[in-house]
């Protein structure tokens, strides 16, 4: 122990330990005690103890070891109490893990087990998101409720139910086998991407249009998965996609209005995040040249790399962007991808060609506000003002994002 | 760990009727691999009778306890070390039976 330290330094030390050690702590407790409830509560109690003790005792030389010892003691105490209350009940709650650690050629890390368990496909998507943010991200229930504009009780119940299903149905606490890994990993990445997207374009009227807390958390979790699975192309792709998107955050909102890519002040893009994203994309391009076919996150990251490589929107290599969208459409032939491809086609072949492509998508995307916004912009560029106005109205009616609504309204009001 | 595995059929969109040989072969494998505990197909829901003796005397009702488009066509009980193993088997079972499958753990 180093003796008493200033309070703000201690607060900083606890926050840093929380950021760095929470997932590892919960993961190792879950494996050791075979119970997610015990792991979560013992980890939370250990941090509460740190908050109470470190200001007077000083920050321990090895905070991780101190937290592990403290949390294990808390877990043992709790299990002993429960054991006395009802031994059989406790046994029924045990998670199952009698698999010997297998030499998978993978990093066999408790945090990875934790992530795959929280993102198990037998859990509903909102449960996976809440459980991942709580157990891996270390967010509190009120923080998660705020992030998704839900009631705390609803989020708490969701997490409790998910943990109960993991126990009752015996969802295993392990890293999937090499055969199952790609499919299971894509489920994990979907959870992280959903968290990021909710931050990128927040859907509620009562919230900031861009939720940096959520995008930052998603980036942090993606970095963690990348650290644990450094050779996976889609993990690198998703992280790059997030970084290149996050790099533009400062320029995306101006005076409460969403600013489209072509109108953003590119000097405000974050150079460090852009550079890191470009490094990851280059790494994947080398792998692709060596014959590893890229997945959709890698292609999306490459598209963003083309955009962020242009110092001025007029320097954008649109033929490259369209070619990448062609590649993406082969992986994911969805109407949303076709819409984004059409928007790029407008820059290469003109708005008339693009509008013809967009009109085909109306039956599938009638409830999707970006479809109406894209159509409105194309009609505006073709001076078909009355139709553009109607399309802007549809888009404004459908978007839940305040800054996007403001930007669409301004563009609509420039029409004659 | 045991799981109740329900085969769900759909009255408006019934599964195919030619699955017996495939199901038998699948059952042989379940037995060989130590997963098989019990299997049984069920007669039509019209053949069901509901008995309620919570009151003074038993009340009999003709038909299933709940009328729905989807109904239970058969059940298995499987022994499996964890849900991942049960879900992988269920994915095969769904193909073999050409029907949806529900996997539910016993307490």
Coordinates of C-alpha atoms in Angstrom, one line a residue:
Chain A
X1 CA 0.0 0.0 0.0
X2 CA 1.2 3.5 -0.8
X3 CA -0.5 5.4 2.0
X4 CA -3.3 7.9 1.6
X5 CA -3.6 9.6 -1.8
X6 CA -5.6 12.5 -3.0
X7 CA -9.2 11.6 -3.6
X8 CA -9.4 12.5 -7.2
X9 CA -6.4 10.3 -7.9
X10 CA -8.2 7.4 -6.1
X11 CA -11.4 8.0 -8.1
X12 CA -9.3 7.9 -11.3
X13 CA -7.6 4.7 -10.2
X14 CA -10.9 3.0 -9.4
X15 CA -12.3 4.2 -12.8
X16 CA -9.3 2.9 -14.6
X17 CA -9.4 -0.5 -12.8
X18 CA -13.1 -0.7 -13.6
X19 CA -12.4 0.0 -17.3
X20 CA -9.5 -2.4 -17.5
X21 CA -10.5 -5.2 -15.1
X22 CA -14.3 -5.5 -14.9
X23 CA -14.8 -8.0 -17.7
X24 CA -11.7 -10.1 -16.7
X25 CA -13.0 -10.2 -13.1
X26 CA -16.5 -11.2 -14.0
X27 CA -15.2 -13.7 -16.5
X28 CA -12.8 -15.4 -14.0
X29 CA -15.4 -15.4 -11.2
X30 CA -18.0 -16.9 -13.5
X31 CA -15.7 -19.8 -14.4
X32 CA -14.4 -20.3 -10.9
X33 CA -17.8 -20.2 -9.2
X34 CA -20.0 -21.5 -12.1
X35 CA -22.6 -18.8 -11.6
X36 CA -23.1 -15.5 -13.4
X37 CA -25.1 -13.9 -10.6
X38 CA -22.4 -14.6 -8.0
X39 CA -19.8 -13.3 -10.5
X40 CA -21.6 -10.1 -11.2
X41 CA -22.4 -9.3 -7.6
X42 CA -19.0 -10.2 -6.2
X43 CA -17.3 -8.1 -8.9
X44 CA -19.6 -5.1 -8.0
X45 CA -19.0 -5.6 -4.3
X46 CA -15.2 -5.7 -4.9
X47 CA -15.4 -2.3 -6.7
X48 CA -17.7 -0.9 -4.0
X49 CA -15.0 -1.9 -1.4
X50 CA -12.3 -0.3 -3.5
X51 CA -14.3 3.0 -3.6
X52 CA -14.6 2.8 0.2
X53 CA -11.1 1.7 1.1
X54 CA -8.6 3.0 -1.5
X55 CA -8.9 6.7 -0.4
X56 CA -7.7 5.8 3.1
X57 CA -5.6 2.7 2.5
X58 CA -4.1 3.9 -0.7
X59 CA -4.3 2.4 -4.2
X60 CA -2.9 -1.2 -4.1
X61 CA 0.3 -1.8 -6.1
X62 CA -1.5 -4.4 -8.1
X63 CA -5.2 -3.3 -8.4
X64 CA -6.2 -6.3 -10.5
X65 CA -4.8 -8.8 -7.9
X66 CA -6.4 -6.9 -5.0
X67 CA -9.8 -6.8 -6.8
X68 CA -9.6 -10.6 -7.7
X69 CA -8.8 -11.5 -4.1
X70 CA -11.5 -9.2 -2.7
X71 CA -14.1 -10.4 -5.2
X72 CA -13.3 -14.1 -4.6
X73 CA -13.7 -13.6 -0.8
X74 CA -17.1 -11.9 -1.4
X75 CA -18.2 -14.7 -3.7
X76 CA -17.2 -17.4 -1.2
X77 CA -19.0 -15.5 1.6
X78 CA -22.1 -15.3 -0.5
X79 CA -22.1 -18.9 -1.6
X80 CA -21.6 -20.0 2.1
X81 CA -24.6 -17.9 3.1
X82 CA -26.7 -19.3 0.3
X83 CA -25.4 -22.8 1.0
X84 CA -26.7 -22.7 4.5
X85 CA -30.0 -21.4 3.2
X86 CA -30.5 -24.0 0.6
X87 CA -27.8 -26.3 -0.7
X88 CA -29.8 -28.0 -3.3
X89 CA -31.1 -24.7 -4.7
X90 CA -27.6 -23.5 -5.1
X91 CA -26.5 -26.6 -7.0
X92 CA -29.3 -26.2 -9.4
X93 CA -28.1 -22.7 -10.2
X94 CA -24.6 -23.8 -11.0
X95 CA -23.4 -23.1 -14.5
X96 CA -22.1 -26.1 -16.3
X97 CA -18.4 -26.3 -17.1
X98 CA -16.8 -29.8 -17.0
X99 CA -15.0 -29.4 -20.3
X100 CA -11.3 -29.5 -19.9
X101 CA -9.6 -26.5 -21.5
X102 CA -9.1 -27.5 -25.1
X103 CA -6.1 -26.6 -27.1
X104 CA -8.2 -24.8 -29.7
X105 CA -5.5 -22.8 -31.3
X106 CA -7.5 -19.9 -29.9
X107 CA -6.9 -17.6 -27.0
X108 CA -8.8 -19.3 -24.2
X109 CA -9.7 -16.3 -22.1
X110 CA -12.4 -16.0 -19.5
X111 CA -13.5 -12.7 -21.1
X112 CA -14.1 -14.5 -24.4
X113 CA -16.2 -17.2 -22.7
X114 CA -18.2 -14.4 -21.1
X115 CA -18.7 -12.6 -24.4
X116 CA -19.9 -15.7 -26.2
X117 CA -22.2 -16.6 -23.3
X118 CA -23.8 -13.1 -23.2
X119 CA -24.2 -13.1 -27.0
X120 CA -25.6 -16.7 -27.2
X121 CA -28.1 -17.0 -30.1
X122 CA -30.7 -18.7 -27.8
X123 CA -31.1 -15.3 -26.1
X124 CA -33.2 -12.6 -27.6
X125 CA -31.3 -9.7 -29.2
X126 CA -32.3 -7.1 -26.6
X127 CA -31.2 -9.5 -23.8
X128 CA -27.9 -10.1 -25.5
X129 CA -27.3 -6.4 -25.7
X130 CA -28.3 -5.7 -22.1
X131 CA -26.3 -8.7 -20.7
X132 CA -23.2 -7.8 -22.7
X133 CA -23.2 -4.2 -21.6
X134 CA -23.7 -5.2 -18.0
X135 CA -21.4 -8.2 -17.7
X136 CA -18.7 -7.4 -20.3
X137 CA -19.0 -3.6 -20.5
X138 CA -19.6 -3.1 -16.7
X139 CA -22.3 -0.6 -17.3
X140 CA -24.8 -0.3 -14.5
X141 CA -28.5 -1.1 -15.0
X142 CA -29.5 2.6 -14.8
X143 CA -26.8 3.4 -17.4
X144 CA -28.1 0.8 -19.8
X145 CA -31.7 1.9 -19.2
X146 CA -30.7 5.5 -20.1
X147 CA -28.8 4.3 -23.2
X148 CA -31.9 2.5 -24.6
X149 CA -34.5 4.9 -23.2
X150 CA -36.0 2.0 -21.1
X151 CA -37.2 1.7 -17.6
X152 CA -34.6 0.5 -15.2
X153 CA -36.9 -2.2 -13.9
X154 CA -37.4 -3.5 -17.5
X155 CA -33.7 -3.7 -18.1
X156 CA -33.1 -5.3 -14.7
X157 CA -35.7 -7.9 -15.4
X158 CA -34.3 -8.6 -18.9
X159 CA -30.9 -9.2 -17.4
X160 CA -32.3 -11.4 -14.6
X161 CA -34.3 -13.4 -17.1
X162 CA -31.4 -13.9 -19.4
X163 CA -29.2 -15.1 -16.6
X164 CA -32.0 -17.5 -15.4
X165 CA -32.3 -18.9 -18.9
X166 CA -28.5 -19.4 -19.1
X167 CA -28.7 -21.5 -15.9
X168 CA -31.9 -23.4 -16.5
X169 CA -31.2 -24.3 -20.1
X170 CA -27.5 -24.9 -19.4
X171 CA -26.1 -22.5 -22.0
X172 CA -22.4 -23.5 -21.8
X173 CA -19.7 -21.1 -20.6
X174 CA -17.1 -21.7 -23.2
X175 CA -15.6 -20.5 -26.4
X176 CA -17.4 -22.2 -29.4
X177 CA -15.5 -24.9 -31.3
X178 CA -13.6 -23.8 -34.4
X179 CA -16.5 -25.1 -36.6
X180 CA -19.1 -22.9 -34.8
X181 CA -16.9 -19.9 -34.3
X182 CA -17.6 -17.9 -37.5
X183 CA -21.4 -18.1 -37.0
X184 CA -21.2 -17.4 -33.2
X185 CA -18.7 -14.6 -33.7
X186 CA -21.0 -12.9 -36.2
X187 CA -23.7 -12.9 -33.5
X188 CA -21.2 -11.2 -31.1
X189 CA -20.3 -8.6 -33.7
X190 CA -24.0 -7.9 -34.4
X191 CA -24.5 -7.0 -30.8
X192 CA -21.6 -4.6 -30.8
X193 CA -22.7 -3.1 -34.1
X194 CA -26.2 -2.5 -32.7
X195 CA -24.8 -0.7 -29.7
X196 CA -22.7 1.4 -32.0
X197 CA -25.5 2.2 -34.3
X198 CA -27.8 3.3 -31.5
X199 CA -25.1 5.8 -30.5
X200 CA -24.4 6.8 -34.1
X201 CA -28.0 7.7 -34.9
X202 CA -29.9 7.8 -31.6
X203 CA -33.5 6.9 -32.2
X204 CA -35.3 8.8 -29.5
X205 CA -36.7 12.4 -29.4
X206 CA -35.5 13.0 -25.8
X207 CA -31.9 12.2 -26.3
X208 CA -28.8 13.7 -27.9
X209 CA -28.7 12.9 -31.7
X210 CA -25.3 11.3 -31.4
X211 CA -24.7 9.3 -28.2
X212 CA -20.9 9.3 -27.7
X213 CA -21.3 7.1 -24.5
X214 CA -22.7 4.3 -26.7
X215 CA -20.3 4.6 -29.6
X216 CA -17.4 4.8 -27.3
X217 CA -18.5 1.7 -25.4
X218 CA -19.0 -0.2 -28.7
X219 CA -15.5 0.8 -29.8
X220 CA -14.1 -0.3 -26.5
X221 CA -15.8 -3.7 -26.7
X222 CA -14.7 -4.1 -30.3
X223 CA -11.1 -3.4 -29.3
X224 CA -11.5 -6.0 -26.6
X225 CA -12.7 -8.7 -29.0
X226 CA -10.0 -7.7 -31.4
X227 CA -7.4 -8.1 -28.7
X228 CA -8.8 -11.6 -27.9
X229 CA -9.2 -12.7 -31.6
X230 CA -6.5 -10.7 -33.4
X231 CA -6.5 -12.9 -36.5
X232 CA -10.2 -12.6 -37.3
X233 CA -10.9 -10.5 -40.4
X234 CA -14.5 -9.5 -39.5
X235 CA -13.5 -8.4 -36.0
X236 CA -10.8 -6.1 -37.6
X237 CA -13.4 -5.0 -40.2
X238 CA -16.0 -4.0 -37.6
X239 CA -13.5 -2.2 -35.5
X240 CA -12.2 -0.3 -38.5
X241 CA -15.8 0.5 -39.6
X242 CA -16.5 1.9 -36.1
X243 CA -13.3 3.9 -35.9
X244 CA -13.7 5.5 -39.4
X245 CA -17.3 6.4 -38.5
X246 CA -16.4 7.6 -35.0
X247 CA -13.6 9.8 -36.6
X248 CA -16.3 11.9 -38.3
X249 CA -18.4 12.4 -35.2
X250 CA -17.4 16.0 -34.5
X251 CA -18.3 17.0 -38.0
X252 CA -21.6 15.1 -38.2
X253 CA -23.7 17.5 -36.2
X254 CA -23.7 21.3 -36.6
X255 CA -26.1 23.6 -34.7
X256 CA -28.5 20.6 -33.9
X257 CA -28.5 19.5 -37.5
X258 CA -27.1 16.3 -39.0
X259 CA -24.5 17.2 -41.7
X260 CA -24.2 14.8 -44.6
X261 CA -20.9 13.4 -45.6
X262 CA -20.6 15.7 -48.6
X263 CA -21.1 18.8 -46.5
X264 CA -18.9 17.9 -43.5
X265 CA -15.9 20.0 -42.6
X266 CA -13.3 17.3 -43.1
X267 CA -10.6 19.2 -41.1
X268 CA -12.7 18.3 -38.1
X269 CA -12.3 14.5 -38.6
X270 CA -10.2 12.8 -36.0
X271 CA -6.9 12.1 -37.6
X272 CA -5.8 9.5 -35.1
X273 CA -8.9 7.4 -35.4
X274 CA -8.8 7.7 -39.2
X275 CA -5.2 6.6 -39.3
X276 CA -6.0 3.6 -37.0
X277 CA -9.0 2.6 -39.1
X278 CA -7.0 2.9 -42.3
X279 CA -4.2 0.7 -40.9
X280 CA -6.8 -2.0 -40.1
X281 CA -8.3 -1.8 -43.6
X282 CA -4.8 -2.1 -45.2
X283 CA -4.2 -5.1 -43.0
X284 CA -7.4 -6.7 -44.4
X285 CA -6.5 -5.8 -48.0
X286 CA -3.3 -7.7 -47.6
X287 CA -5.2 -10.7 -46.3
X288 CA -7.7 -10.4 -49.2
X289 CA -4.9 -10.3 -51.7
X290 CA -3.6 -13.5 -50.1
X291 CA -6.9 -15.1 -50.8
X292 CA -9.0 -14.6 -47.7
X293 CA -12.4 -13.4 -48.9
X294 CA -13.6 -10.4 -46.9
X295 CA -16.9 -10.4 -45.0
X296 CA -19.4 -7.6 -44.9
X297 CA -17.8 -5.6 -42.1
X298 CA -14.5 -5.5 -43.9
X299 CA -16.2 -4.3 -47.1
X300 CA -18.1 -1.6 -45.2
X301 CA -14.9 -0.6 -43.6
X302 CA -13.2 -0.4 -47.0
X303 CA -16.1 1.9 -48.3
X304 CA -15.5 4.2 -45.3
X305 CA -11.8 4.1 -45.9
X306 CA -12.4 5.4 -49.5
X307 CA -14.5 8.3 -48.1
X308 CA -12.1 9.2 -45.3
X309 CA -9.1 9.1 -47.8
X310 CA -10.6 12.0 -49.7
X311 CA -9.5 15.4 -48.3
X312 CA -12.3 17.0 -50.3
X313 CA -15.6 15.3 -51.3
X314 CA -14.8 16.0 -55.0
X315 CA -11.7 13.8 -54.6
X316 CA -13.8 10.8 -53.7
X317 CA -13.1 7.7 -55.8
X318 CA -16.8 7.0 -56.5
X319 CA -16.0 4.1 -59.0
X320 CA -14.2 2.4 -56.1
X321 CA -17.1 3.0 -53.8
X322 CA -19.6 1.5 -56.3
X323 CA -17.3 -1.4 -56.9
X324 CA -17.2 -2.1 -53.1
X325 CA -21.0 -1.8 -52.9
X326 CA -21.2 -4.4 -55.7
X327 CA -19.0 -6.7 -53.6
X328 CA -21.2 -6.0 -50.6
X329 CA -24.4 -6.7 -52.5
X330 CA -23.0 -10.2 -53.4
X331 CA -22.5 -10.9 -49.7
X332 CA -25.7 -9.3 -48.6
X333 CA -28.3 -8.8 -51.4
X334 CA -30.6 -6.8 -49.2
X335 CA -32.6 -3.7 -50.3
X336 CA -30.7 -1.5 -47.8
X337 CA -27.4 -2.3 -49.4
X338 CA -29.0 -1.7 -52.9
X339 CA -30.2 1.7 -51.6
X340 CA -26.7 2.7 -50.4
X341 CA -25.2 1.5 -53.7
X342 CA -27.7 3.6 -55.6
X343 CA -26.6 6.7 -53.6
X344 CA -23.0 6.1 -54.7
X345 CA -24.2 5.5 -58.3
X346 CA -25.7 9.0 -58.2
X347 CA -22.2 10.5 -57.9
X348 CA -20.8 8.3 -60.7
X349 CA -23.6 8.2 -63.2
X350 CA -25.9 11.0 -62.2
X351 CA -29.1 11.3 -60.2
X352 CA -31.4 10.1 -63.0
X353 CA -29.7 6.6 -63.2
X354 CA -29.7 6.4 -59.4
X355 CA -33.3 7.3 -59.1
X356 CA -34.3 4.5 -61.4
X357 CA -32.5 2.1 -59.1
X358 CA -34.1 3.6 -56.0
X359 CA -37.6 3.5 -57.3
X360 CA -37.3 -0.3 -57.5
X361 CA -36.9 -0.5 -53.8
X362 CA -40.0 1.3 -52.7
X363 CA -42.1 -1.8 -51.9
X364 CA -39.4 -3.2 -49.6
X365 CA -38.3 0.1 -47.9
X366 CA -41.5 2.1 -47.6
X367 CA -41.1 2.3 -43.8
X368 CA -37.4 3.0 -43.9
X369 CA -36.6 6.8 -43.6
X370 CA -33.3 6.7 -45.4
X371 CA -35.1 5.4 -48.5
X372 CA -37.4 8.5 -48.6
X373 CA -34.5 10.8 -47.7
X374 CA -32.3 9.5 -50.5
X375 CA -35.2 9.6 -53.0
X376 CA -36.0 13.2 -51.9
X377 CA -32.4 14.3 -52.5
X378 CA -32.3 12.7 -55.9
X379 CA -35.6 14.3 -56.9
X380 CA -34.4 17.7 -55.6
X381 CA -31.2 17.4 -57.8
X382 CA -33.5 16.6 -60.8
X383 CA -35.5 19.7 -59.9
X384 CA -38.7 17.7 -59.4
X385 CA -39.6 19.8 -56.4
X386 CA -43.1 18.8 -55.7
X387 CA -42.2 15.1 -55.6
X388 CA -39.1 15.9 -53.6
X389 CA -41.2 17.8 -51.0
X390 CA -43.5 14.8 -50.5
X391 CA -40.5 12.5 -50.1
X392 CA -38.9 14.8 -47.5
X393 CA -42.2 14.9 -45.6
X394 CA -42.3 11.1 -45.5
X395 CA -38.6 10.9 -44.4
X396 CA -39.2 13.6 -41.6
X397 CA -42.3 11.7 -40.4
X398 CA -40.3 8.4 -40.1
X399 CA -37.0 9.5 -38.6
X400 CA -36.8 9.5 -34.8
X401 CA -33.5 11.4 -34.8
X402 CA -33.9 15.1 -34.0
X403 CA -30.8 16.3 -35.8
X404 CA -31.7 14.3 -38.9
X405 CA -35.2 15.7 -38.9
X406 CA -33.8 19.3 -38.6
X407 CA -31.5 18.7 -41.6
X408 CA -34.2 17.2 -43.7
X409 CA -36.6 20.0 -42.9
X410 CA -34.0 22.6 -43.9
X411 CA -33.4 20.9 -47.3
X412 CA -37.1 20.6 -47.9
X413 CA -37.6 24.3 -47.2
X414 CA -35.0 25.2 -49.9
X415 CA -37.4 23.8 -52.5
X416 CA -39.6 26.1 -54.4
Chain B
X1 CA -29.1 -32.7 -18.4
X2 CA -32.4 -33.6 -20.1
X3 CA -34.4 -31.6 -22.6
X4 CA -37.9 -32.0 -23.8
X5 CA -37.8 -31.7 -27.5
X6 CA -41.2 -30.8 -29.1
X7 CA -42.0 -31.3 -32.8
X8 CA -44.4 -28.5 -33.8
X9 CA -46.7 -28.9 -36.8
X10 CA -48.8 -26.3 -38.4
X11 CA -52.4 -27.0 -39.5
X12 CA -52.4 -24.5 -42.3
X13 CA -48.9 -25.5 -43.5
X14 CA -48.3 -29.1 -42.5
X15 CA -44.9 -30.8 -42.7
X16 CA -44.4 -33.6 -45.1
X17 CA -45.6 -37.1 -44.4
X18 CA -42.7 -39.1 -45.9
X19 CA -40.3 -38.6 -43.1
X20 CA -40.5 -42.0 -41.2
X21 CA -37.4 -43.6 -42.6
X22 CA -35.3 -40.5 -41.9
X23 CA -36.7 -40.1 -38.4
X24 CA -35.9 -43.8 -37.7
X25 CA -32.3 -43.4 -38.9
X26 CA -32.0 -40.2 -36.8
X27 CA -33.3 -42.1 -33.7
X28 CA -30.8 -44.9 -34.3
X29 CA -28.1 -42.3 -34.1
X30 CA -29.5 -40.6 -31.0
X31 CA -29.4 -44.1 -29.3
X32 CA -25.9 -44.8 -30.5
X33 CA -24.6 -41.5 -29.3
X34 CA -26.3 -41.8 -25.9
X35 CA -28.8 -38.9 -26.4
X36 CA -32.0 -40.9 -26.7
X37 CA -34.2 -41.1 -23.6
X38 CA -37.7 -41.3 -25.1
X39 CA -39.5 -40.5 -28.4
X40 CA -43.2 -40.6 -29.3
X41 CA -45.4 -39.3 -32.0
X42 CA -48.8 -38.0 -31.0
X43 CA -52.3 -38.6 -32.5
X44 CA -54.2 -35.6 -33.9
X45 CA -55.3 -33.0 -31.3
X46 CA -58.9 -34.0 -32.1
X47 CA -58.2 -37.2 -30.1
X48 CA -57.3 -35.2 -27.0
X49 CA -59.5 -35.0 -23.9
X50 CA -59.0 -32.4 -21.1
X51 CA -59.8 -33.5 -17.5
X52 CA -60.4 -30.8 -14.8
X53 CA -60.9 -32.1 -11.3
X54 CA -60.1 -29.0 -9.4
X55 CA -63.8 -28.5 -8.5
X56 CA -66.3 -31.0 -7.0
X57 CA -66.2 -33.6 -9.7
X58 CA -64.1 -34.3 -12.8
X59 CA -65.1 -32.3 -15.9
X60 CA -64.2 -33.8 -19.3
X61 CA -63.8 -31.6 -22.3
X62 CA -63.4 -32.9 -25.8
X63 CA -60.4 -31.6 -27.7
X64 CA -57.1 -30.0 -26.8
X65 CA -56.6 -27.5 -23.9
X66 CA -55.8 -24.8 -26.4
X67 CA -57.0 -24.5 -30.0
X68 CA -54.3 -23.1 -32.2
X69 CA -52.9 -23.3 -35.7
X70 CA -49.7 -24.8 -34.4
X71 CA -49.8 -28.0 -32.4
X72 CA -47.5 -30.6 -30.8
X73 CA -47.0 -33.4 -33.2
X74 CA -44.5 -35.4 -31.1
X75 CA -41.9 -35.3 -28.4
X76 CA -38.4 -36.5 -27.6
X77 CA -36.5 -36.5 -24.4
X78 CA -32.8 -36.1 -25.0
X79 CA -29.8 -36.3 -22.7
X80 CA -27.3 -33.7 -23.6
X81 CA -24.4 -32.1 -21.7
X82 CA -25.5 -28.6 -22.6
X83 CA -27.8 -26.4 -24.7
X84 CA -25.3 -26.1 -27.6
X85 CA -25.3 -29.9 -28.1
X86 CA -29.1 -30.0 -27.8
X87 CA -29.5 -27.1 -30.3
X88 CA -27.2 -28.7 -32.8
X89 CA -29.3 -32.0 -32.6
X90 CA -32.5 -29.9 -32.8
X91 CA -31.3 -28.3 -36.1
X92 CA -30.9 -31.8 -37.5
X93 CA -34.2 -32.9 -36.1
X94 CA -36.0 -30.0 -37.7
X95 CA -34.6 -31.0 -41.1
X96 CA -35.3 -34.7 -40.6
X97 CA -39.0 -34.0 -39.5
X98 CA -39.5 -31.0 -41.8
X99 CA -41.0 -29.2 -38.8
X100 CA -40.2 -26.6 -36.2
X101 CA -38.6 -27.9 -33.0
X102 CA -38.8 -26.5 -29.5
X103 CA -36.0 -27.3 -27.0
X104 CA -36.9 -26.9 -23.3
X105 CA -34.9 -27.9 -20.3
X106 CA -36.2 -30.1 -17.5
X107 CA -35.7 -28.6 -14.1

